Coordinates of C-alpha atoms in Angstrom, one line a residue:
X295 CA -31.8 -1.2 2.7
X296 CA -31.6 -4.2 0.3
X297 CA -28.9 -4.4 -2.2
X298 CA -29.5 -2.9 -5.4
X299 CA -29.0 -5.8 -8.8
X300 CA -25.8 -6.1 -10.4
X301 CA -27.2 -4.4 -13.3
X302 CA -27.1 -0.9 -11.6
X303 CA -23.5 -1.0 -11.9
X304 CA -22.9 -1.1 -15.4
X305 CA -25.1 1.6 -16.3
X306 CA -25.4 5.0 -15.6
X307 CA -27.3 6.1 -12.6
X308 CA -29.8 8.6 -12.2
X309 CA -30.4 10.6 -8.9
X310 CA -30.4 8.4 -5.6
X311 CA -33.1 8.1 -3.1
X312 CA -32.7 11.0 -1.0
X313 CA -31.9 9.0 2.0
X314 CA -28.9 8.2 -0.1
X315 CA -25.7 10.2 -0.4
X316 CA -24.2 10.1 -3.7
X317 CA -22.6 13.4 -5.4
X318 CA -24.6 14.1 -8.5
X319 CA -25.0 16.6 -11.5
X320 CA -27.4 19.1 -12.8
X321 CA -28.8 16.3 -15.1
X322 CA -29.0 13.4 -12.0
X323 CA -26.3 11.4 -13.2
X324 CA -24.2 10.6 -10.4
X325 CA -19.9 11.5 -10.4
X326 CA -16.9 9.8 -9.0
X327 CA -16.1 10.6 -4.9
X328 CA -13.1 10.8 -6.5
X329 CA -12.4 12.6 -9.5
X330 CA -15.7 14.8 -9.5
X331 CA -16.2 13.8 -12.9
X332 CA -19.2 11.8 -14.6
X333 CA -17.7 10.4 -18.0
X334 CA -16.7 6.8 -18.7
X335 CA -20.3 5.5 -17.1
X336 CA -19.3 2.0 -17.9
X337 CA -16.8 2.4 -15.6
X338 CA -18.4 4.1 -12.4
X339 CA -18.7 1.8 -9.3
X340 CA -21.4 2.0 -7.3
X341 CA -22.0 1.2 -3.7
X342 CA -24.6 -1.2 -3.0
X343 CA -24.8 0.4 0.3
X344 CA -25.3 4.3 -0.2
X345 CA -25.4 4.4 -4.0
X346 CA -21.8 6.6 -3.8
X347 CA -19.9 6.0 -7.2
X348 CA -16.2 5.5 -7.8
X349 CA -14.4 5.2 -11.0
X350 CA -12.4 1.9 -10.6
X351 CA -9.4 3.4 -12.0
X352 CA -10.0 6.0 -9.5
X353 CA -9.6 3.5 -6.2
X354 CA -6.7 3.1 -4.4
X355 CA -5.7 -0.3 -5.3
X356 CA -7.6 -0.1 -8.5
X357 CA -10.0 -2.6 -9.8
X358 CA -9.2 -4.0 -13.4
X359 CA -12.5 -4.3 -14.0
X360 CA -16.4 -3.7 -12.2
X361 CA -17.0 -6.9 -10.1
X362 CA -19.5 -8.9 -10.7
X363 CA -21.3 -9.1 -7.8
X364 CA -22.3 -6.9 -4.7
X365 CA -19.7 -3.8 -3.9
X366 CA -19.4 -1.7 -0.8
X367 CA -17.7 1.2 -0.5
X368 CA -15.4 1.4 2.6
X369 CA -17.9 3.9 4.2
X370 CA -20.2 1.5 4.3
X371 CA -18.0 -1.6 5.3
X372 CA -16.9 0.6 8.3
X373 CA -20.5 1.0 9.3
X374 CA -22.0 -2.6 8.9
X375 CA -18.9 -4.5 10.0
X376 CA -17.2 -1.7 12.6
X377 CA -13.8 -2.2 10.8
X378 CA -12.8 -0.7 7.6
X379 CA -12.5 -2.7 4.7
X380 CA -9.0 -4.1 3.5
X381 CA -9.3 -2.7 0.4
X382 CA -11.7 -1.7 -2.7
X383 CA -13.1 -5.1 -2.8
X384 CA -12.6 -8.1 -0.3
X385 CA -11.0 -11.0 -1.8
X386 CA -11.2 -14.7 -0.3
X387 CA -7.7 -15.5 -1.4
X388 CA -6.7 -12.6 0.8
X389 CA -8.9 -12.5 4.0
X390 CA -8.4 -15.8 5.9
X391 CA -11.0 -17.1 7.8
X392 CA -9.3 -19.0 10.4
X393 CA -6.1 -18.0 13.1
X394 CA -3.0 -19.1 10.8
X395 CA -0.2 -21.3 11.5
X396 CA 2.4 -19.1 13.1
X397 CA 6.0 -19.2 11.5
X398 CA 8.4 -20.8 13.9
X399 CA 10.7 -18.2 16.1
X400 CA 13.7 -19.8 15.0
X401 CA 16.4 -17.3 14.1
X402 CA 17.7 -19.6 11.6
X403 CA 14.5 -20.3 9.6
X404 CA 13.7 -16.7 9.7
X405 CA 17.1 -15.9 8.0
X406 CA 16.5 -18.6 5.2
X407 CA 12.8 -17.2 4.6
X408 CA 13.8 -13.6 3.8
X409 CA 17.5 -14.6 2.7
X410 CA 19.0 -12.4 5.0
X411 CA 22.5 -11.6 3.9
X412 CA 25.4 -14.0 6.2
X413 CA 28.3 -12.4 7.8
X414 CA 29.3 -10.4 10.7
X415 CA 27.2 -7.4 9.7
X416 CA 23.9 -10.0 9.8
X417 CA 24.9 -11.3 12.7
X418 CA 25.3 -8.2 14.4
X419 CA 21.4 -7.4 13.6
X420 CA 20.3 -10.0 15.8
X421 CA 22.5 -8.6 19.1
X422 CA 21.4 -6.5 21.3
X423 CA 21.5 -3.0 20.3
X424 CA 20.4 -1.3 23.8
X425 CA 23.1 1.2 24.7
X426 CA 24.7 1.5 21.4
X427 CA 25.3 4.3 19.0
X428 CA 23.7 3.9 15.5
X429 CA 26.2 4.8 13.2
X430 CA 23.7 6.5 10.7
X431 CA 23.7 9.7 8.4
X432 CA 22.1 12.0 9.6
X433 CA 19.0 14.0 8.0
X434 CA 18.3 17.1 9.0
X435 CA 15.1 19.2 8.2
X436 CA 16.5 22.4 6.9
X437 CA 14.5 25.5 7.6
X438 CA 15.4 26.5 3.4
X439 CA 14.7 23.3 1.9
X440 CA 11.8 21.0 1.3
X441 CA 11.6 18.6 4.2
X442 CA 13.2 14.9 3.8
X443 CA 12.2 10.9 4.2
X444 CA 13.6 9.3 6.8
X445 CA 14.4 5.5 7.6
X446 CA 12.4 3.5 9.7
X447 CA 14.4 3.1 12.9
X448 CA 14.2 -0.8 13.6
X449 CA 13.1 -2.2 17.1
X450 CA 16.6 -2.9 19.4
X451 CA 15.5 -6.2 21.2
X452 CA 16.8 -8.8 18.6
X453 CA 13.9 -11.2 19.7
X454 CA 11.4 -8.4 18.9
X455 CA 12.9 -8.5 15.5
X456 CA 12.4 -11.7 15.2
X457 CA 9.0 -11.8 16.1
X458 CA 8.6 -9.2 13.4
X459 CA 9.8 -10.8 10.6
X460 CA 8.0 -13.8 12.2
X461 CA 4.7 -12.3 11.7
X462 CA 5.4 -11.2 8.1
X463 CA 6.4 -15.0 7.4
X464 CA 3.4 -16.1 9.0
X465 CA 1.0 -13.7 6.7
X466 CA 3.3 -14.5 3.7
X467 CA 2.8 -18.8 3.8
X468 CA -0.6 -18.3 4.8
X469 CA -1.5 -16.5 1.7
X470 CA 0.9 -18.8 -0.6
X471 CA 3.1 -16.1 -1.1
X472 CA 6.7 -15.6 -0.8
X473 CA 8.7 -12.7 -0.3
X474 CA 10.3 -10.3 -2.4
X475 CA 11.1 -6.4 -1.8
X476 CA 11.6 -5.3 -5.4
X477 CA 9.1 -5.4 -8.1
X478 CA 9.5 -8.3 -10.4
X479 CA 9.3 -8.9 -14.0
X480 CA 8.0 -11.9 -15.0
X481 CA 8.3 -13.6 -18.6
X482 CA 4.6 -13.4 -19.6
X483 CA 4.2 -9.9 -17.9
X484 CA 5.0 -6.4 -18.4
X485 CA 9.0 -6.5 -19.2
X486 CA 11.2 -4.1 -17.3
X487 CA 11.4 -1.5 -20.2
X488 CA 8.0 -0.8 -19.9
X489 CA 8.4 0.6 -16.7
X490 CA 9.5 4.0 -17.9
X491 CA 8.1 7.2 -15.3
X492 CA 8.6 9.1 -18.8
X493 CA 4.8 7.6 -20.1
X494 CA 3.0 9.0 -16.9
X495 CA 0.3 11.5 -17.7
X496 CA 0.6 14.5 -17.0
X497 CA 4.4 13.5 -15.5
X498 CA 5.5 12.0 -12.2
X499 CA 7.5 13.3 -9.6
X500 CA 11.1 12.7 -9.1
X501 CA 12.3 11.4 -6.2
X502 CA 14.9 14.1 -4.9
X503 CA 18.7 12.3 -4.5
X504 CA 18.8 12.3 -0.4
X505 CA 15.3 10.7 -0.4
X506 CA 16.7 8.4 -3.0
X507 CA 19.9 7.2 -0.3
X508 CA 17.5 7.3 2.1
X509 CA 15.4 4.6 0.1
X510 CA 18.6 2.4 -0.8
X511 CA 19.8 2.6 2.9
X512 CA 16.2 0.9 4.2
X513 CA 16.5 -2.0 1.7
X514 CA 20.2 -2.4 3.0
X515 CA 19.2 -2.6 6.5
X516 CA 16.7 -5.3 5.8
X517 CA 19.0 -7.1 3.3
X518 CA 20.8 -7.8 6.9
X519 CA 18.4 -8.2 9.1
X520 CA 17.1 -4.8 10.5
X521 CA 14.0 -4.6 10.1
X522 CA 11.1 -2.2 10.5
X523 CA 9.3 -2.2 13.5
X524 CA 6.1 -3.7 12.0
X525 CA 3.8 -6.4 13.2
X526 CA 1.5 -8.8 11.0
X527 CA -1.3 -9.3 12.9
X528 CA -4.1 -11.4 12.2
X529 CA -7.9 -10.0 12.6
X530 CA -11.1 -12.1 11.9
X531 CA -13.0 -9.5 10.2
X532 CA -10.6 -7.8 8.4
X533 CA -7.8 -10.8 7.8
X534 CA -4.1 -10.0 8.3
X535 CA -3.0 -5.9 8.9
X536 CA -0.2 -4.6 10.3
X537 CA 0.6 -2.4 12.7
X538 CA 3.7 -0.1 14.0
X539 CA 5.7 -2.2 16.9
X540 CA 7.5 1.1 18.2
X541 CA 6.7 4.9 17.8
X542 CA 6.9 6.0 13.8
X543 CA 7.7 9.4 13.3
X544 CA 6.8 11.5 10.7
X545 CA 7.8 10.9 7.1
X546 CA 9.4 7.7 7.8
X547 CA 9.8 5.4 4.9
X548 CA 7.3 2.7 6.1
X549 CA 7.8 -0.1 2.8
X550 CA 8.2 -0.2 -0.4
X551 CA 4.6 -1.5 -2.3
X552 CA 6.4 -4.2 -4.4
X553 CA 5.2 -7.1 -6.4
X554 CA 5.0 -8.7 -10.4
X555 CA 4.9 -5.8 -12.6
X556 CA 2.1 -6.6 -15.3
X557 CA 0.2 -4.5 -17.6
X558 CA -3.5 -3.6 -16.4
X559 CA -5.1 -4.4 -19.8
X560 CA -3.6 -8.1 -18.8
X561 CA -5.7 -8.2 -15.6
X562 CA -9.3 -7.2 -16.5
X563 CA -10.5 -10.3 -15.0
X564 CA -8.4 -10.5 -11.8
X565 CA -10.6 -10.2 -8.3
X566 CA -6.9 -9.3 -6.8
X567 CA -7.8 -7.2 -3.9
X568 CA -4.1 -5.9 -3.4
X569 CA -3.1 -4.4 -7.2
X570 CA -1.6 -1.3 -7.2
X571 CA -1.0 1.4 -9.6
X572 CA 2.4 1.6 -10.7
X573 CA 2.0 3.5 -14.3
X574 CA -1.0 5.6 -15.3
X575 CA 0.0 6.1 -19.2
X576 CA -0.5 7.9 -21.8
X577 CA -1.8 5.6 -23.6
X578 CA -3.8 3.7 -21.1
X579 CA -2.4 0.3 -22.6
X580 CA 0.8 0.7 -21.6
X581 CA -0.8 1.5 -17.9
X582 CA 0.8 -1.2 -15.0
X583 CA -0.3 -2.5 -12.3
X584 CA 1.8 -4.4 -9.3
X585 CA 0.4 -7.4 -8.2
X586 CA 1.9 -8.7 -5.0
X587 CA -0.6 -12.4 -4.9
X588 CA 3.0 -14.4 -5.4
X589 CA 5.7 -11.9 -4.4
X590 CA 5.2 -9.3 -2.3
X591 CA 6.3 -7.5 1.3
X592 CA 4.5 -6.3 4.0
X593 CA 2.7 -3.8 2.1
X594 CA 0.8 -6.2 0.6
X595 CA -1.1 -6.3 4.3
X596 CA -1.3 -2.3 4.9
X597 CA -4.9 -1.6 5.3
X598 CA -6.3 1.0 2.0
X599 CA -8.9 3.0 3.4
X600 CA -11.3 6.0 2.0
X601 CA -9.8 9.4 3.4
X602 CA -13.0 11.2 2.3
X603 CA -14.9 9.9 5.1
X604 CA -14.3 12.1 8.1
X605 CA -13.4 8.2 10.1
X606 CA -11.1 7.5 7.1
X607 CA -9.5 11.2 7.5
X608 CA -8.8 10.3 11.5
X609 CA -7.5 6.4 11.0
X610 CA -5.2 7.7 8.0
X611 CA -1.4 7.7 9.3
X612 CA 0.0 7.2 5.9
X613 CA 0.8 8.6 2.3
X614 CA 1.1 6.4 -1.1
X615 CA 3.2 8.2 -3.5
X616 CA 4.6 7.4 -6.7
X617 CA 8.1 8.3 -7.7
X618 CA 10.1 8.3 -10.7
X619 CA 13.1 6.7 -9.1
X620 CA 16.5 6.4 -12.3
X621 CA 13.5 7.4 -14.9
X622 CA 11.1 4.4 -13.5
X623 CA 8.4 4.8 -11.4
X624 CA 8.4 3.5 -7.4
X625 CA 5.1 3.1 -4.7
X626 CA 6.2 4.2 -1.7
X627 CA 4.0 4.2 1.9
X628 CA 5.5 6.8 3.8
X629 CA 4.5 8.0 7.6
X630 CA 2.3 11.2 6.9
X631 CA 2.6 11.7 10.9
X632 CA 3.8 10.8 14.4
X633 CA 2.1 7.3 14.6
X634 CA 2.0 5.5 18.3
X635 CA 2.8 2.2 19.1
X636 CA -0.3 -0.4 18.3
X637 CA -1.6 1.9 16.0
X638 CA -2.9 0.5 12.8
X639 CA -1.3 1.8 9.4
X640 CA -3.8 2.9 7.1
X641 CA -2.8 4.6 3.6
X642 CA -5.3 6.6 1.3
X643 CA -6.4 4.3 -1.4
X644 CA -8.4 7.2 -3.4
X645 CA -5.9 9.9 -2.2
X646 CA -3.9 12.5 -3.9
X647 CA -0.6 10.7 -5.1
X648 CA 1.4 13.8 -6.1
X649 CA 1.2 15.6 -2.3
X650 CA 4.7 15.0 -1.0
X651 CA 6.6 18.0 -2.1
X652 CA 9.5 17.4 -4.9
X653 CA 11.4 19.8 -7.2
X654 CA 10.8 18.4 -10.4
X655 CA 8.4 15.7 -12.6
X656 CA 9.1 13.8 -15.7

């Protein structure tokens, strides 16, 4: 089937060919995969490939605004390429074309990259830990409570960490970014007060206090060098992913999605593949958006993918949540089961981002 002209995506469609299999109501006019619904036409995304339409505030990242050329859904990405696509819309700036220049294994280097903290307690992260106790707390799934996040458990061959962090590097220079695992304000941007989980509609939920220490006890771990057991690698269809180095069990805090925090009416015409919803307000101008082109983590390479496509459903091994973490809100990418060694992460782009079961919303 030929593409359909840009024009079909900025108005609203009537009923597909029957061949195609777009959701559509009583009066023909097609509604969001997503949302179910049919208002806000000049917003609906259409796939070139099946005619399917997505609200692109509805994706997972979003889009700031309806590209200008062709689109394809990840449905149909998955069927003409075999791969599923890295996110709502490919980006050249993000899919390389050509094997990058790996980062050298140099422990030293890798320290200075990611600003490792010095000391005895870095340098222990890069000896062996084979044979050793972790001193860690210890989180129990009570049978009366709500079930808890849990920290990644890093690889114990210091050299495999290494060629972790490594791999991240590599991905990181190769896309002219560097790294960061917090969300950053920049002068120009959204300031840090706007970042308030109070402006959510319809409220977000809170993350619960142990989750919380579990959170703040992954970012100390890599502060000194433990790292998850993740590996950047580099595909030629669908550019740099990542995938788990060691077995990942369930709910295991995978990253943190991190990046500059800006405000989405500031990046209408981005063609950032990687944005993120941070804030969906109420009012939609005081909406945000992370952006992890010049700061970012390894989230930044963690395949989206469409989990209302029974291939998307199987492939998906993670959950992107917001939080309201101290009254501002967090995107987290958290294990939503066991997940094997050399498996792929995938996370839900268009999914559900209240499922994880808290107490409370703001």
């Amino acid at each position: 089937m030929s593409p359909a002209t840009q024009q079909r995506h900025r108005t609203r469609a009537r009923r597909p060919a029957a061949k195609r299999r777009a959701t559509v109501d009583d009066d023909g006019d097609v509604l969001c995969e997503a949302c179910g619904s049919g208002d806000d036409a000049d917003e609906l995304l259409l796939c070139d490939g099946c005619d399917r339409g997505v609200h692109i505030f509805c994706l997972r990242p979003i889009l700031p605004r309806v590209p200008a050329g062709d689109w394809f859904c990840p449905s149909c990405t998955i069927t003409t390429s075999t791969t599923p696509a890295k996110s709502a819309s490919a980006s050249a700036s993000a899919v390389q074309t050509k094997m990058p220049k790996q980062f050298p294994l140099i422990q030293t280097k890798i320290v200075d990259f990611f600003k490792i903290q010095r000391g005895p307690a870095a340098a222990a992260a890069f000896e062996p830990t084979e044979g050793k106790k972790r001193k860690r707390k210890a989180l129990v799934v009570s049978k009366k409570k709500k079930r808890k996040l849990l920290p990644f458990n890093p690889s114990e061959d210091p050299v495999r960490r290494l060629t972790q962090m490594a791999s991240l590097a590599t991905a990181l220079t190769a896309t002219g970014a560097v790294f960061s695992n917090d969300l950053t304000y920049v002068p120009g941007m959204a300031p840090r007060s706007a970042n308030s989980a109070a402006l959510e509609a319809g409220g977000m939920q809170v993350l619960p206090r142990e989750d919380v220490e579990t959170l703040s006890l992954c970012k100390k771990m890599m502060e000194r060098g433990e790292w998850p057991p993740l590996l950047v690698v580099f595909d030629p269809v669908e550019g740099f992913t990542v995938e788990a180095d060691r077995f990942i069990k369930d709910l295991t805090i995978i990253t943190e999605y991190v990046g500059d925090v800006d405000y989405l009416r500031n990046r209408e015409h981005d063609d950032g593949d990687s944005m993120m919803t941070l804030l969906s307000a109420s009012p939609p101008s005081k909406s945000l958006v992370v952006c992890p082109d010049k700061r970012s983590n390894i989230a930044r390479y963690i395949n989206g993918i469409n989990n209302h496509t029974p291939e998307g459903r199987k492939k998906q091994n993670l959950k992107c949540v917001r939080y309201a973490v101290d009254g501002e809100c967090r995107v987290l990418l958290v294990a939503n089961r066991d997940i094997s060694k050399g498996e792929r992460l995938y996370y839900d782009y268009n999914g559900s981002e209240h499922e994880y079961p808290t107490h409370h919303f703001v």
